[in-house]
PDB file of C-alpha atoms in Angstrom:
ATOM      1  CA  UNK A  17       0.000   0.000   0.000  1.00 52.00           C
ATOM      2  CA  UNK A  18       1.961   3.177  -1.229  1.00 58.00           C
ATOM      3  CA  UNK A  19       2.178   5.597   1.527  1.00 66.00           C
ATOM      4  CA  UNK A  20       0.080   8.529   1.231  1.00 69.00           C
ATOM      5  CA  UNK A  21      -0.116  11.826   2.744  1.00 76.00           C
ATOM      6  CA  UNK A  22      -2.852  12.850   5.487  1.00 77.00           C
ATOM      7  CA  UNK A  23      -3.565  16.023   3.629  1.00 85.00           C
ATOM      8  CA  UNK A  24      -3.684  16.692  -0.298  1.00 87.00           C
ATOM      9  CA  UNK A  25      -3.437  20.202  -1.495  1.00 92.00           C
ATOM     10  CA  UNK A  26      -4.651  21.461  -5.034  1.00 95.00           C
ATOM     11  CA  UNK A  27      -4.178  25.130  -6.507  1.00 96.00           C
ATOM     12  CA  UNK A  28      -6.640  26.926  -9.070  1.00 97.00           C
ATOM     13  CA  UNK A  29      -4.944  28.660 -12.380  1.00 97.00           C
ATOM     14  CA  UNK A  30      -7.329  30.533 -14.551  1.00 95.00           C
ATOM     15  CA  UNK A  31      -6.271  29.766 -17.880  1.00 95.00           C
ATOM     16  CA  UNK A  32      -7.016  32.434 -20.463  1.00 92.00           C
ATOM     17  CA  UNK A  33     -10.636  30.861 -22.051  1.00 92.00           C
ATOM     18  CA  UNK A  34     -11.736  30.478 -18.394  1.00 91.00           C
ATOM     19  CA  UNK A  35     -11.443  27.010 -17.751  1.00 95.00           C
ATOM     20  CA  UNK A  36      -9.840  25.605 -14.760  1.00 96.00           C
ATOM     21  CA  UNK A  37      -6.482  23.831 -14.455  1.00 98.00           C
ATOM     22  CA  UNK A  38      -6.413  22.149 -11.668  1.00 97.00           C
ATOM     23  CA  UNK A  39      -3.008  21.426  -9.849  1.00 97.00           C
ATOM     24  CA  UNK A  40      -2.012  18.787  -7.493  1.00 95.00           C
ATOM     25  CA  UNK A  41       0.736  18.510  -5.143  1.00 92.00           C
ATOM     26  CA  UNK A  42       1.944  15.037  -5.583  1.00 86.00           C
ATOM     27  CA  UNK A  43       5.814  13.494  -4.447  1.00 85.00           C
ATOM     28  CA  UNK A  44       7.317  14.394  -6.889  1.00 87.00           C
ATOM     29  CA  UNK A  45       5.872  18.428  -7.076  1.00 90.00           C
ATOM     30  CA  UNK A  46       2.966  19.866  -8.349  1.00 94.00           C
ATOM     31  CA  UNK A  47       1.516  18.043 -11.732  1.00 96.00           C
ATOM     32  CA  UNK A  48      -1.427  19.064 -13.930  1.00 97.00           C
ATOM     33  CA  UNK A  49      -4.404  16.775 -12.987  1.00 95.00           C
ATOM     34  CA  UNK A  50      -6.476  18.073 -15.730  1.00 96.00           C
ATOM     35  CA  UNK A  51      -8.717  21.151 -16.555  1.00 97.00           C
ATOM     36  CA  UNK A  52     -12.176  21.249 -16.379  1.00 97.00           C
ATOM     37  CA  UNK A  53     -14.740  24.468 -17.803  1.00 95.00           C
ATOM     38  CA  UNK A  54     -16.985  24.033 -14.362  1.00 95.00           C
ATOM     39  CA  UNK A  55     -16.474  25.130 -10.750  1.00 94.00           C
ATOM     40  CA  UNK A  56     -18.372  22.100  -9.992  1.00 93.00           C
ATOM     41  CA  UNK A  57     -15.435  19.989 -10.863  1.00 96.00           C
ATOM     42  CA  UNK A  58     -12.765  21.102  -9.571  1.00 96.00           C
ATOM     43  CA  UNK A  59     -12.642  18.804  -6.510  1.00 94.00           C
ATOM     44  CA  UNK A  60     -13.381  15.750  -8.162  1.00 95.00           C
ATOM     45  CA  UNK A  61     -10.353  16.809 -11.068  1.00 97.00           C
ATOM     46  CA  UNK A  62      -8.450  17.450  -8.203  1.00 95.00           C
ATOM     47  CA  UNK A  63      -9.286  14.259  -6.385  1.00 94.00           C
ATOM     48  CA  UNK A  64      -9.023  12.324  -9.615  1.00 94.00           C
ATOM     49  CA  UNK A  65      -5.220  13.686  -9.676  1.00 93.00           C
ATOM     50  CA  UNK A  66      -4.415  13.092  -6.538  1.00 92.00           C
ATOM     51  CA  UNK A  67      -5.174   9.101  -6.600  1.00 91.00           C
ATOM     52  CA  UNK A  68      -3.684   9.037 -10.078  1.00 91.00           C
ATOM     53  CA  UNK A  69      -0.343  10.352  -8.124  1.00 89.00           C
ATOM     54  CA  UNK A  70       0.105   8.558  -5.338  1.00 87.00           C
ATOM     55  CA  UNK A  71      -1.344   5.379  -6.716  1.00 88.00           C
ATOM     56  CA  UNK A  72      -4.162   4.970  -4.546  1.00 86.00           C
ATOM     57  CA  UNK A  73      -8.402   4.405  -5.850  1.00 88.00           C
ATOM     58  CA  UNK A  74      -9.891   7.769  -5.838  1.00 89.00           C
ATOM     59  CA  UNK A  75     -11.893   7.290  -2.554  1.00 87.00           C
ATOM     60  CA  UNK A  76      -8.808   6.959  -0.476  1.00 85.00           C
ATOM     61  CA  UNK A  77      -8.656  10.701  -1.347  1.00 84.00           C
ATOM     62  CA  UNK A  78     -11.556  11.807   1.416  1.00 80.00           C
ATOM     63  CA  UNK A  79     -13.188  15.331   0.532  1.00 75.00           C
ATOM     64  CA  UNK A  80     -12.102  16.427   4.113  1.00 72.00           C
ATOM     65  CA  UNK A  81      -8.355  15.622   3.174  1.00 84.00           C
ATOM     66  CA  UNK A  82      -8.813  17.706   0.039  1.00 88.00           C
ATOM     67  CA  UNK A  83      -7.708  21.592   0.376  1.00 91.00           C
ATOM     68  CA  UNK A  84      -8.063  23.388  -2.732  1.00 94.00           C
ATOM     69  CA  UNK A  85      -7.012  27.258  -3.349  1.00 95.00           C
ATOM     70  CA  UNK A  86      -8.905  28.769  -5.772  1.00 96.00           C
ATOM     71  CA  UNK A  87      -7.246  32.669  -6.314  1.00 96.00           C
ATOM     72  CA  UNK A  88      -9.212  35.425  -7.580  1.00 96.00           C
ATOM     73  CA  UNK A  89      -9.532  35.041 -11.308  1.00 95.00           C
ATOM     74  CA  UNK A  90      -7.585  37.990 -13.515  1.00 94.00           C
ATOM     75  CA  UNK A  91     -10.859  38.242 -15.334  1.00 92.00           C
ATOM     76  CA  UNK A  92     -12.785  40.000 -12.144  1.00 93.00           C
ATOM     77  CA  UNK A  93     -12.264  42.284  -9.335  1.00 94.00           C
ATOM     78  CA  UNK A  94     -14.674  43.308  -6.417  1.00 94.00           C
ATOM     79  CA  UNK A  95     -17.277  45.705  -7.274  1.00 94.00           C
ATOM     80  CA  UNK A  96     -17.420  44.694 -10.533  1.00 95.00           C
ATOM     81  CA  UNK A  97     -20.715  44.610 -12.762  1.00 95.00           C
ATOM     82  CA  UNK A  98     -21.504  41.635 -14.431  1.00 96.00           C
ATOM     83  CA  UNK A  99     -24.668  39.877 -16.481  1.00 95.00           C
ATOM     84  CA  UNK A 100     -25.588  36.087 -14.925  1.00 93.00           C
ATOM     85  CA  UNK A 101     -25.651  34.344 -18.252  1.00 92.00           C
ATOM     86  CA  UNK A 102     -26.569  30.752 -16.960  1.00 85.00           C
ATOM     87  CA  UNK A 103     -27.231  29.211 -13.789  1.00 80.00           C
ATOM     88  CA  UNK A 104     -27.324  25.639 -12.322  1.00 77.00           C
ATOM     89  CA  UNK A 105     -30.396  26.367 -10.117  1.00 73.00           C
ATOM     90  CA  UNK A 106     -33.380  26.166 -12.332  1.00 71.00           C
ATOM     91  CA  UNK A 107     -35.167  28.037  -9.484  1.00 71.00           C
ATOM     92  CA  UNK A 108     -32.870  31.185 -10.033  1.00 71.00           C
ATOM     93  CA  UNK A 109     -33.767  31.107 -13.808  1.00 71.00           C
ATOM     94  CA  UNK A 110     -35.492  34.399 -13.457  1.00 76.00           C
ATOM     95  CA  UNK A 111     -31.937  35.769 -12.873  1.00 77.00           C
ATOM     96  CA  UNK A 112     -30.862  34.665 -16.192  1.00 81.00           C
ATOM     97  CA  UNK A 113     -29.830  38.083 -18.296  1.00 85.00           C
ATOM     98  CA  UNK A 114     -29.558  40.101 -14.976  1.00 91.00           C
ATOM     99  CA  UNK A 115     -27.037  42.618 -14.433  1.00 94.00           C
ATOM    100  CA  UNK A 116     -25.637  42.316 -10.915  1.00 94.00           C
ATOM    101  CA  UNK A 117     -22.039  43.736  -9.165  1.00 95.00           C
ATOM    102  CA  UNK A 118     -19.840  41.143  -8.077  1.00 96.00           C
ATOM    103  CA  UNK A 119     -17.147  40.418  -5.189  1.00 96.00           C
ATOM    104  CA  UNK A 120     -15.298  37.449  -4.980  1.00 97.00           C
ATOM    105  CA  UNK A 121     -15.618  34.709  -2.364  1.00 95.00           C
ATOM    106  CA  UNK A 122     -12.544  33.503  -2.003  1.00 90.00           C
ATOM    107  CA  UNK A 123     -13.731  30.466   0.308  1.00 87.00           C
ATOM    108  CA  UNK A 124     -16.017  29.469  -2.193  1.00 91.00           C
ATOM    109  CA  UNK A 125     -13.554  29.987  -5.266  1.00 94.00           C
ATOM    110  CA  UNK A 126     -17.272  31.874  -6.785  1.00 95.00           C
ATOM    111  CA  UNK A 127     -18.581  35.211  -7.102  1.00 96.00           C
ATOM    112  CA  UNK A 128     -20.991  36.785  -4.443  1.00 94.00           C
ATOM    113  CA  UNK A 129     -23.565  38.896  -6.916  1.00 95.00           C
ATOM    114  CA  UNK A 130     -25.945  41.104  -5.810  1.00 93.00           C
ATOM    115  CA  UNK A 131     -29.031  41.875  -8.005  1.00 92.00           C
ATOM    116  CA  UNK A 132     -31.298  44.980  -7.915  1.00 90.00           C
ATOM    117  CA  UNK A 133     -34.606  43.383  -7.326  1.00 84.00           C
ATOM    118  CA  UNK A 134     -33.813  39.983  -5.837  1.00 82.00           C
ATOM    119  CA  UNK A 135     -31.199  40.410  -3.468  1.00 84.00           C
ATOM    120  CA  UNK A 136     -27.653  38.388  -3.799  1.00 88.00           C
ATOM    121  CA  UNK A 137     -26.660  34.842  -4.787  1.00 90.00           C
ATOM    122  CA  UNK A 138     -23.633  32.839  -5.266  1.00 92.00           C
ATOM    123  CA  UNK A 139     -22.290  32.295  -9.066  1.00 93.00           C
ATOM    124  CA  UNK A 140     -19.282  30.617 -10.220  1.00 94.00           C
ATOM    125  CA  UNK A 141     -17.234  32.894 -13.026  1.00 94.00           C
ATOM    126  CA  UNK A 142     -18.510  30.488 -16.074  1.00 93.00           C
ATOM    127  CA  UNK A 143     -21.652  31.782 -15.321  1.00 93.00           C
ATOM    128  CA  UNK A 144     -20.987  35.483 -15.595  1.00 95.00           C
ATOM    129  CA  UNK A 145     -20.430  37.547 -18.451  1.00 95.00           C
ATOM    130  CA  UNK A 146     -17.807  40.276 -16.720  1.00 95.00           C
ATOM    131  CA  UNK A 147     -17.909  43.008 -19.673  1.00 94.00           C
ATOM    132  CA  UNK A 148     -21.705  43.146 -20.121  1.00 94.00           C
ATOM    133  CA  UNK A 149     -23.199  46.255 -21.896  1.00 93.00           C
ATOM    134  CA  UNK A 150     -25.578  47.823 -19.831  1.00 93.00           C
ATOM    135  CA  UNK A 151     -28.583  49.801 -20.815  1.00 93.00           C
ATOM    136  CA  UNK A 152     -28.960  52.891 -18.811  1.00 94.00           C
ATOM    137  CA  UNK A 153     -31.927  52.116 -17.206  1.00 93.00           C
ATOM    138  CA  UNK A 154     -29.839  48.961 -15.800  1.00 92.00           C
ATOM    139  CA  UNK A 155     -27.258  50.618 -14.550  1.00 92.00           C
ATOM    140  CA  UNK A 156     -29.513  53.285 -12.530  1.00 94.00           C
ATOM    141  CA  UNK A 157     -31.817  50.799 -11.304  1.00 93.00           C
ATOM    142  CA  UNK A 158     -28.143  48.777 -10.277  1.00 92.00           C
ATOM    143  CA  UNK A 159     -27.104  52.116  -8.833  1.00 92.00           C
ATOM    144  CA  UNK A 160     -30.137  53.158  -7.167  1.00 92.00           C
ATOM    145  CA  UNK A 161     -30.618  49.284  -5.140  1.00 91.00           C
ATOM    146  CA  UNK A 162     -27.425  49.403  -4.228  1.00 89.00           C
ATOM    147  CA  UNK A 163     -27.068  53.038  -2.340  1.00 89.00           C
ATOM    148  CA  UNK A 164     -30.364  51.784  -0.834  1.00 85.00           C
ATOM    149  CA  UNK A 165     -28.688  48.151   0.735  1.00 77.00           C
ATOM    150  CA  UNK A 166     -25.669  50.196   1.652  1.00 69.00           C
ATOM    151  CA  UNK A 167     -27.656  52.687   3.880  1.00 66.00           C
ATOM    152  CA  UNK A 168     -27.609  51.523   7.643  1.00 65.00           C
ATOM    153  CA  UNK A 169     -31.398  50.563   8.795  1.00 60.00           C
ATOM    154  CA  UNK A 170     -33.349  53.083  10.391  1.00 59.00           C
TER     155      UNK A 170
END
């Protein structure tokens, strides 16, 4: 049974079409363990790498073992307006086409978005378009909800 570490760590790089490679620290260094175009994936590339590494089946690599840094994407910074062009949820269809301003969750490796109208959700980058066009009635209604949800309550 090789021997294999009680922690795995992964690392994040934004490549330039917005896909993520994912990279494992293995025993020899850190190795590509594959790219993936989904948020959602990322752990399970990662995981994926790490067995394929240390020789092991992929569930002796235990989520809780897993650490994975995902940095802020070049693409983004906080405070920046975007347009939600998909979702996972089908409940939060409604945001589809939405122009919201982002921040980045680090934690989460995803983009906290708040929405004049509905309030804040959640996205991962793939599902934001980050130089949207807005029509000037967006961006004053954007403007307006905003001020308001920064004003302390009365």
């Amino acid at each position: 049974m090789p021997d294999i570490p009680p922690q795995f760590r992964a690392r994040v790089r934004h490549e330039p079409d917005r896909s993520y490679a994912v990279l494992v620290e293995g025993p020899d260094g850190e190795a590509l363990a594959g790219t993936t175009g989904s948020l959602r994936e990322v752990r399970t590339v990662a995981r994926q790498g790490a067995a394929r590494l240390f020789g092991v089946p992929v569930d002796q690599i235990a989520e809780a073992r897993l650490d994975v840094l995902i940095p802020q994407p070049p693409y983004g910074h906080d405070g920046q307006w975007v347009r939600i062009v998909s979702t996972d949820d089908p409940t939060d269809a409604e945001s589809l086409g939405r122009a919201g301003q982002a921040h980045w969750l680090g934690h989460e490796g995803a983009w906290f978005v708040t929405v004049a109208g509905s309030g804040t959700a959640i996205y991962p980058g793939e599902h934001l378009d980050f130089a949207p066009v807005l029509t000037d009635e967006e961006a004053a209604e954007l403007r307006r909800y905003l001020a308001r949800s920064a004003q302390p309550p009365s």
